[in-house]
């Protein structure tokens, strides 16, 4: 079986962390690179966190790239109130020692899509700045994108950073517009689906009970991370957004959705970053996205448990 080549573009972030750890434990996926973007916390921290996660996974040779430090047009908005000052609050992880790749993340994305022998899947789980800048630098790279499977957006659920917008899209709505209009096949895991699969304390404790460095650190991250959403939504457990992208690649049958036209608001400050979903095709605008709207939540957490349970990797 040939592993599927992917690039994970990320702003770790505890939920990004579980997505990365799940991907690195999955031989079905060939993680060509982890590209970091400013989002949950400033770029210097997302880069540091990505390296700490690769070392936690026992993968100090995993290429990690430094990307864009701010959105294309707007001023950076971060989310320390959710993820903590470090962006990865919860565990005490050692300072990273692995080297960073020399190439800029945008150049790596362009070069990889120009030269990789088969189409590459892009997996953005943060603001879309790096992806959009790569498309602007060389629009022809879209021809070698197999899919863009992203975490972002909200429609039926409403926003989580403003009433209208989900964080990843809100931070860089102009990048989101560039991506959603580039013509590549897009699969969007929005809040509409991530809010259907909430963590439970029992599940987090089952991860801690793995007793491994990855299991314990993951549980410490998630225990910290879920407190915000539990308080916000008054729920027992919070959504675990980003790993849905990786679980979809591993077991797509866990998910269901609909091909729809999605447009990004970039004009009104009140609705900036809103993903407007033409669910009933009332505009006749051509569909540009598979909007995921259903998930087998038990199956999702089964996949995460099974993959996290593979650590330490041999
Ligand atoms: O709105 C949730 C998204 O914003 C997730 O990707 C989370 O990590 C933050 O980046
Ligand atoms: Ca993220």
CSV table of C-alpha atoms and ligand atoms in Angstrom, one decimal:
chain,number,residue,atom,x,y,z
A,1,UNK,CA,0.0,0.0,0.0
A,2,UNK,CA,1.5,3.4,-1.0
A,3,UNK,CA,1.2,5.9,1.8
A,4,UNK,CA,-0.8,9.0,1.0
A,5,UNK,CA,1.4,12.0,0.8
A,6,UNK,CA,0.2,14.9,2.9
A,7,UNK,CA,1.3,18.2,4.3
A,8,UNK,CA,-0.1,19.3,7.7
A,9,UNK,CA,-0.4,23.0,8.1
A,10,UNK,CA,-0.9,23.9,11.7
A,11,UNK,CA,-1.0,26.3,14.6
A,12,UNK,CA,-0.5,24.0,17.6
A,13,UNK,CA,-2.8,24.1,19.7
A,14,UNK,CA,-3.8,21.1,21.8
A,15,UNK,CA,-6.3,19.8,19.2
A,16,UNK,CA,-3.6,20.3,16.4
A,17,UNK,CA,-1.3,18.2,18.6
A,18,UNK,CA,-3.7,15.2,18.6
A,19,UNK,CA,-4.1,15.6,14.9
A,20,UNK,CA,-0.3,15.6,14.4
A,21,UNK,CA,0.3,12.7,16.8
A,22,UNK,CA,-2.4,10.6,15.1
A,23,UNK,CA,-1.0,11.3,11.7
A,24,UNK,CA,2.6,10.4,12.7
A,25,UNK,CA,1.4,7.1,14.0
A,26,UNK,CA,-0.4,6.2,10.8
A,27,UNK,CA,1.7,4.4,8.1
A,28,UNK,CA,-1.2,5.0,5.7
A,29,UNK,CA,0.0,8.7,5.6
A,30,UNK,CA,3.3,10.0,4.4
A,31,UNK,CA,3.7,13.4,6.3
A,32,UNK,CA,6.0,15.1,3.8
A,33,UNK,CA,6.1,18.2,6.1
A,34,UNK,CA,4.6,20.0,9.0
A,35,UNK,CA,4.2,23.7,8.1
A,36,UNK,CA,3.6,26.1,10.9
A,37,UNK,CA,1.4,29.3,10.8
A,38,UNK,CA,0.5,32.0,13.3
A,39,UNK,CA,-2.9,31.4,14.8
A,40,UNK,CA,-3.7,30.0,18.2
A,41,UNK,CA,-0.5,31.6,19.4
A,42,UNK,CA,2.2,33.7,17.6
A,43,UNK,CA,4.4,31.9,15.0
A,44,UNK,CA,7.4,31.5,17.2
A,45,UNK,CA,5.3,29.4,19.6
A,46,UNK,CA,3.5,27.3,17.0
A,47,UNK,CA,6.9,26.4,15.5
A,48,UNK,CA,8.3,25.5,18.9
A,49,UNK,CA,5.2,23.5,19.7
A,50,UNK,CA,5.3,21.6,16.4
A,51,UNK,CA,8.9,20.6,17.2
A,52,UNK,CA,8.1,19.5,20.7
A,53,UNK,CA,5.3,17.3,19.4
A,54,UNK,CA,7.5,15.7,16.8
A,55,UNK,CA,10.1,14.9,19.5
A,56,UNK,CA,7.3,13.6,21.8
A,57,UNK,CA,6.3,11.3,18.9
A,58,UNK,CA,9.9,10.1,18.7
A,59,UNK,CA,10.2,11.7,15.2
A,60,UNK,CA,13.0,14.3,15.5
A,61,UNK,CA,13.7,14.0,11.8
A,62,UNK,CA,10.1,15.0,10.8
A,63,UNK,CA,10.6,18.1,8.6
A,64,UNK,CA,9.0,21.2,10.3
A,65,UNK,CA,8.8,24.5,8.4
A,66,UNK,CA,8.3,28.1,9.5
A,67,UNK,CA,5.5,29.8,7.7
A,68,UNK,CA,3.7,33.1,7.8
A,69,UNK,CA,3.7,35.2,11.0
A,70,UNK,CA,0.5,37.1,10.2
A,71,UNK,CA,-2.6,37.0,8.0
A,72,UNK,CA,-2.5,38.3,4.4
A,73,UNK,CA,-4.3,41.5,5.2
A,74,UNK,CA,-5.6,41.7,8.7
A,75,UNK,CA,-3.8,41.9,12.1
A,76,UNK,CA,-3.2,38.6,13.8
A,77,UNK,CA,-5.8,37.5,16.4
A,78,UNK,CA,-4.6,34.7,18.7
A,79,UNK,CA,-6.4,32.4,21.2
A,80,UNK,CA,-4.4,32.1,24.3
A,81,UNK,CA,-7.7,32.3,26.2
A,82,UNK,CA,-8.4,28.8,24.8
A,83,UNK,CA,-5.0,27.2,24.5
A,84,UNK,CA,-3.0,28.9,27.2
A,85,UNK,CA,0.0,31.3,27.0
A,86,UNK,CA,2.2,28.7,25.4
A,87,UNK,CA,-0.4,27.4,23.0
A,88,UNK,CA,0.2,23.9,24.4
A,89,UNK,CA,-0.6,24.4,28.1
A,90,UNK,CA,-1.2,21.2,30.1
A,91,UNK,CA,1.9,19.0,30.0
A,92,UNK,CA,5.5,20.0,30.9
A,93,UNK,CA,7.3,19.1,27.6
A,94,UNK,CA,11.1,19.5,27.2
A,95,UNK,CA,12.5,22.4,25.1
A,96,UNK,CA,12.8,21.2,21.5
A,97,UNK,CA,16.3,20.5,20.1
A,98,UNK,CA,15.5,19.3,16.6
A,99,UNK,CA,16.5,21.5,13.7
A,100,UNK,CA,14.0,23.4,11.6
A,101,UNK,CA,13.9,22.9,7.8
A,102,UNK,CA,15.7,25.8,6.1
A,103,UNK,CA,13.0,26.5,3.4
A,104,UNK,CA,10.1,28.8,4.2
A,105,UNK,CA,6.8,26.9,4.5
A,106,UNK,CA,5.2,28.7,1.5
A,107,UNK,CA,8.2,27.8,-0.7
A,108,UNK,CA,8.1,24.2,0.6
A,109,UNK,CA,4.4,23.9,-0.3
A,110,UNK,CA,5.0,25.3,-3.7
A,111,UNK,CA,8.1,23.2,-4.4
A,112,UNK,CA,6.5,20.0,-3.2
A,113,UNK,CA,3.3,20.5,-5.3
A,114,UNK,CA,5.5,21.4,-8.3
A,115,UNK,CA,7.7,18.3,-8.0
A,116,UNK,CA,6.0,15.5,-6.0
A,117,UNK,CA,5.4,12.5,-8.3
A,118,UNK,CA,1.8,12.2,-7.2
A,119,UNK,CA,-0.9,14.6,-6.1
A,120,UNK,CA,-0.5,15.8,-2.5
A,121,UNK,CA,-3.2,16.2,0.1
A,122,UNK,CA,-3.0,19.5,2.1
A,123,UNK,CA,-4.3,19.3,5.6
A,124,UNK,CA,-4.6,22.8,7.0
A,125,UNK,CA,-5.9,22.9,10.6
A,126,UNK,CA,-5.1,26.6,11.4
A,127,UNK,CA,-5.6,29.9,9.5
A,128,UNK,CA,-5.1,29.4,5.8
A,129,UNK,CA,-2.3,32.0,5.3
A,130,UNK,CA,0.4,29.6,4.2
A,131,UNK,CA,-1.8,27.7,1.8
A,132,UNK,CA,-3.2,30.9,0.2
A,133,UNK,CA,0.3,32.5,-0.1
A,134,UNK,CA,1.5,29.3,-1.9
A,135,UNK,CA,-1.4,29.5,-4.4
A,136,UNK,CA,-0.8,33.2,-5.0
A,137,UNK,CA,2.9,32.6,-5.5
A,138,UNK,CA,2.2,29.8,-8.1
A,139,UNK,CA,-1.4,29.2,-9.1
A,140,UNK,CA,-0.3,26.2,-11.2
A,141,UNK,CA,0.3,24.1,-8.0
A,142,UNK,CA,-3.4,23.6,-7.7
A,143,UNK,CA,-3.2,21.0,-10.5
A,144,UNK,CA,-1.1,18.7,-8.1
A,145,UNK,CA,-3.4,19.1,-5.1
A,146,UNK,CA,-5.3,15.9,-4.5
A,147,UNK,CA,-7.6,17.5,-1.9
A,148,UNK,CA,-7.5,20.2,0.7
A,149,UNK,CA,-9.0,18.6,3.8
A,150,UNK,CA,-9.3,21.4,6.3
A,151,UNK,CA,-10.7,22.3,9.7
A,152,UNK,CA,-12.5,25.6,9.5
A,153,UNK,CA,-15.8,27.3,9.1
A,154,UNK,CA,-19.2,27.2,10.7
A,155,UNK,CA,-22.7,27.5,9.3
A,156,UNK,CA,-25.5,25.7,11.3
A,157,UNK,CA,-23.4,25.9,14.5
A,158,UNK,CA,-22.6,29.6,14.4
A,159,UNK,CA,-19.2,31.0,15.1
A,160,UNK,CA,-16.8,30.4,18.0
A,161,UNK,CA,-14.7,33.6,17.9
A,162,UNK,CA,-17.5,35.9,16.7
A,163,UNK,CA,-21.2,35.0,16.4
A,164,UNK,CA,-20.6,34.7,12.6
A,165,UNK,CA,-17.2,33.1,12.2
A,166,UNK,CA,-15.0,30.2,13.2
A,167,UNK,CA,-11.5,31.0,14.4
A,168,UNK,CA,-9.3,29.6,11.6
A,169,UNK,CA,-11.4,31.4,8.9
A,170,UNK,CA,-11.8,34.6,11.0
A,171,UNK,CA,-8.1,35.0,11.6
A,172,UNK,CA,-7.4,35.2,7.8
A,173,UNK,CA,-10.6,35.5,5.8
A,174,UNK,CA,-8.7,36.7,2.7
A,175,UNK,CA,-6.6,33.6,2.7
A,176,UNK,CA,-9.8,31.5,3.1
A,177,UNK,CA,-11.3,33.3,0.2
A,178,UNK,CA,-8.2,32.5,-1.9
A,179,UNK,CA,-8.3,28.9,-1.0
A,180,UNK,CA,-12.1,28.4,-1.4
A,181,UNK,CA,-11.9,29.9,-4.9
A,182,UNK,CA,-8.7,28.2,-6.1
A,183,UNK,CA,-10.5,25.3,-7.8
A,184,UNK,CA,-8.8,22.4,-5.8
A,185,UNK,CA,-11.2,19.8,-4.3
A,186,UNK,CA,-12.0,21.0,-0.7
A,187,UNK,CA,-13.3,18.9,2.2
A,188,UNK,CA,-14.3,21.2,5.1
A,189,UNK,CA,-14.6,20.0,8.7
A,190,UNK,CA,-16.4,22.9,10.2
A,191,UNK,CA,-17.9,23.4,13.7
A,192,UNK,CA,-21.0,21.8,12.2
A,193,UNK,CA,-19.3,18.4,12.4
A,194,UNK,CA,-16.7,18.9,15.2
A,195,UNK,CA,-19.4,19.9,17.6
A,196,UNK,CA,-21.1,16.5,17.1
A,197,UNK,CA,-18.2,14.6,18.5
A,198,UNK,CA,-17.4,15.8,22.1
A,199,UNK,CA,-14.6,14.5,24.2
A,200,UNK,CA,-15.6,12.8,27.5
A,201,UNK,CA,-13.6,12.7,30.7
A,202,UNK,CA,-13.7,8.9,30.5
A,203,UNK,CA,-12.1,9.0,27.1
A,204,UNK,CA,-9.4,11.5,28.2
A,205,UNK,CA,-8.7,9.2,31.2
A,206,UNK,CA,-8.4,6.2,28.8
A,207,UNK,CA,-5.7,8.0,26.9
A,208,UNK,CA,-3.9,8.9,30.2
A,209,UNK,CA,-4.2,5.2,31.2
A,210,UNK,CA,-2.1,4.3,28.1
A,211,UNK,CA,0.7,5.2,30.5
A,212,UNK,CA,3.1,6.3,27.7
A,213,UNK,CA,4.7,9.7,27.3
A,214,UNK,CA,2.3,10.4,24.4
A,215,UNK,CA,-0.7,9.2,26.3
A,216,UNK,CA,0.0,11.1,29.5
A,217,UNK,CA,0.9,14.3,27.7
A,218,UNK,CA,-2.1,14.1,25.4
A,219,UNK,CA,-4.4,13.7,28.4
A,220,UNK,CA,-2.8,16.7,30.2
A,221,UNK,CA,-3.2,18.8,27.0
A,222,UNK,CA,-6.9,17.8,26.6
A,223,UNK,CA,-7.8,18.2,30.2
A,224,UNK,CA,-6.5,21.8,30.0
A,225,UNK,CA,-8.0,22.4,26.6
A,226,UNK,CA,-11.6,21.1,27.2
A,227,UNK,CA,-12.2,23.4,30.3
A,228,UNK,CA,-12.7,26.4,28.0
A,229,UNK,CA,-15.4,24.8,25.8
A,230,UNK,CA,-17.1,23.1,28.8
A,231,UNK,CA,-17.5,26.5,30.4
A,232,UNK,CA,-18.5,28.1,27.1
A,233,UNK,CA,-21.0,25.5,25.9
A,234,UNK,CA,-22.0,24.2,29.3
A,235,UNK,CA,-21.4,20.7,27.9
A,236,UNK,CA,-19.8,17.6,29.4
A,237,UNK,CA,-16.7,17.6,27.2
A,238,UNK,CA,-15.5,19.8,24.4
A,239,UNK,CA,-15.1,19.4,20.7
A,240,UNK,CA,-11.7,18.1,19.4
A,241,UNK,CA,-11.6,19.9,16.1
A,242,UNK,CA,-8.4,19.3,14.2
A,243,UNK,CA,-8.1,15.5,14.5
A,244,UNK,CA,-11.3,15.1,12.4
A,245,UNK,CA,-9.1,16.0,9.4
A,246,UNK,CA,-6.8,13.0,10.0
A,247,UNK,CA,-9.5,10.6,11.0
A,248,UNK,CA,-11.3,11.5,7.7
A,249,UNK,CA,-8.2,10.5,5.8
A,250,UNK,CA,-7.9,7.2,7.7
A,251,UNK,CA,-11.6,6.2,7.7
A,252,UNK,CA,-13.7,8.5,5.5
A,253,UNK,CA,-16.7,6.3,6.0
A,254,UNK,CA,-17.0,7.7,9.5
A,255,UNK,CA,-18.2,11.0,7.9
A,256,UNK,CA,-21.0,12.3,5.7
A,257,UNK,CA,-21.5,15.6,4.0
A,258,UNK,CA,-22.8,17.5,1.0
A,259,UNK,CA,-21.2,19.2,-2.0
A,260,UNK,CA,-22.2,22.9,-1.7
A,261,UNK,CA,-21.0,26.4,-2.6
A,262,UNK,CA,-19.2,28.1,0.2
A,263,UNK,CA,-18.2,31.7,0.1
A,264,UNK,CA,-16.2,33.7,2.6
A,265,UNK,CA,-17.2,37.1,4.0
A,266,UNK,CA,-14.4,39.6,3.7
A,267,UNK,CA,-16.4,42.9,3.6
A,268,UNK,CA,-18.4,43.4,6.7
A,269,UNK,CA,-16.6,43.7,10.1
A,270,UNK,CA,-19.8,42.2,11.7
A,271,UNK,CA,-19.7,39.0,9.7
A,272,UNK,CA,-16.0,38.9,8.8
A,273,UNK,CA,-14.8,35.4,8.1
A,274,UNK,CA,-18.3,33.9,7.9
A,275,UNK,CA,-18.5,30.8,5.7
A,276,UNK,CA,-21.8,31.3,3.9
A,277,UNK,CA,-23.0,27.8,2.9
A,278,UNK,CA,-25.5,27.5,0.0
A,279,UNK,CA,-27.0,24.3,1.6
A,280,UNK,CA,-30.1,24.3,-0.6
A,281,UNK,CA,-28.4,25.5,-3.8
A,282,UNK,CA,-30.5,28.6,-4.0
A,283,UNK,CA,-27.8,30.6,-5.8
A,284,UNK,CA,-26.9,28.0,-8.5
A,285,UNK,CA,-23.3,28.9,-7.8
A,286,UNK,CA,-21.1,25.9,-8.5
A,287,UNK,CA,-20.3,23.8,-5.5
A,288,UNK,CA,-16.7,24.2,-4.4
A,289,UNK,CA,-16.6,22.1,-1.2
A,290,UNK,CA,-17.7,18.9,0.4
A,291,UNK,CA,-19.1,20.3,3.7
A,292,UNK,CA,-18.9,17.6,6.3
A,293,UNK,CA,-22.1,17.5,8.4
A,294,UNK,CA,-22.1,14.1,10.1
A,295,UNK,CA,-19.7,11.9,12.0
A,296,UNK,CA,-19.7,8.6,13.8
A,297,UNK,CA,-18.4,10.1,17.0
A,298,UNK,CA,-17.6,6.7,18.6
A,299,UNK,CA,-15.7,5.7,15.5
A,300,UNK,CA,-13.8,9.0,15.6
A,301,UNK,CA,-12.6,8.5,19.1
A,302,UNK,CA,-11.9,4.8,18.4
A,303,UNK,CA,-9.5,5.8,15.7
A,304,UNK,CA,-7.7,8.3,17.9
A,305,UNK,CA,-7.4,5.9,20.8
A,306,UNK,CA,-6.0,3.2,18.5
A,307,UNK,CA,-3.4,5.4,16.9
A,308,UNK,CA,-2.3,7.1,20.1
A,309,UNK,CA,-2.1,3.6,21.6
A,310,UNK,CA,0.6,2.8,19.0
A,311,UNK,CA,3.2,4.9,20.8
A,312,UNK,CA,6.1,4.6,21.4
A,313,UNK,CA,6.5,3.8,17.7
A,314,UNK,CA,9.0,1.0,17.0
B,1,LIG,O1,-12.0,26.9,15.7
B,1,LIG,C1,-11.2,25.8,16.0
B,1,LIG,C2,-9.9,25.9,15.3
B,1,LIG,O2,-9.2,27.1,15.8
B,1,LIG,C3,-8.9,24.7,15.6
B,1,LIG,O3,-8.1,24.5,14.5
B,1,LIG,C4,-8.1,25.2,16.8
B,1,LIG,O4,-6.8,24.6,16.9
B,1,LIG,C5,-8.0,26.7,16.4
B,1,LIG,O5,-6.9,26.8,15.5
B,2,LIG,CA1,-5.6,24.5,14.9
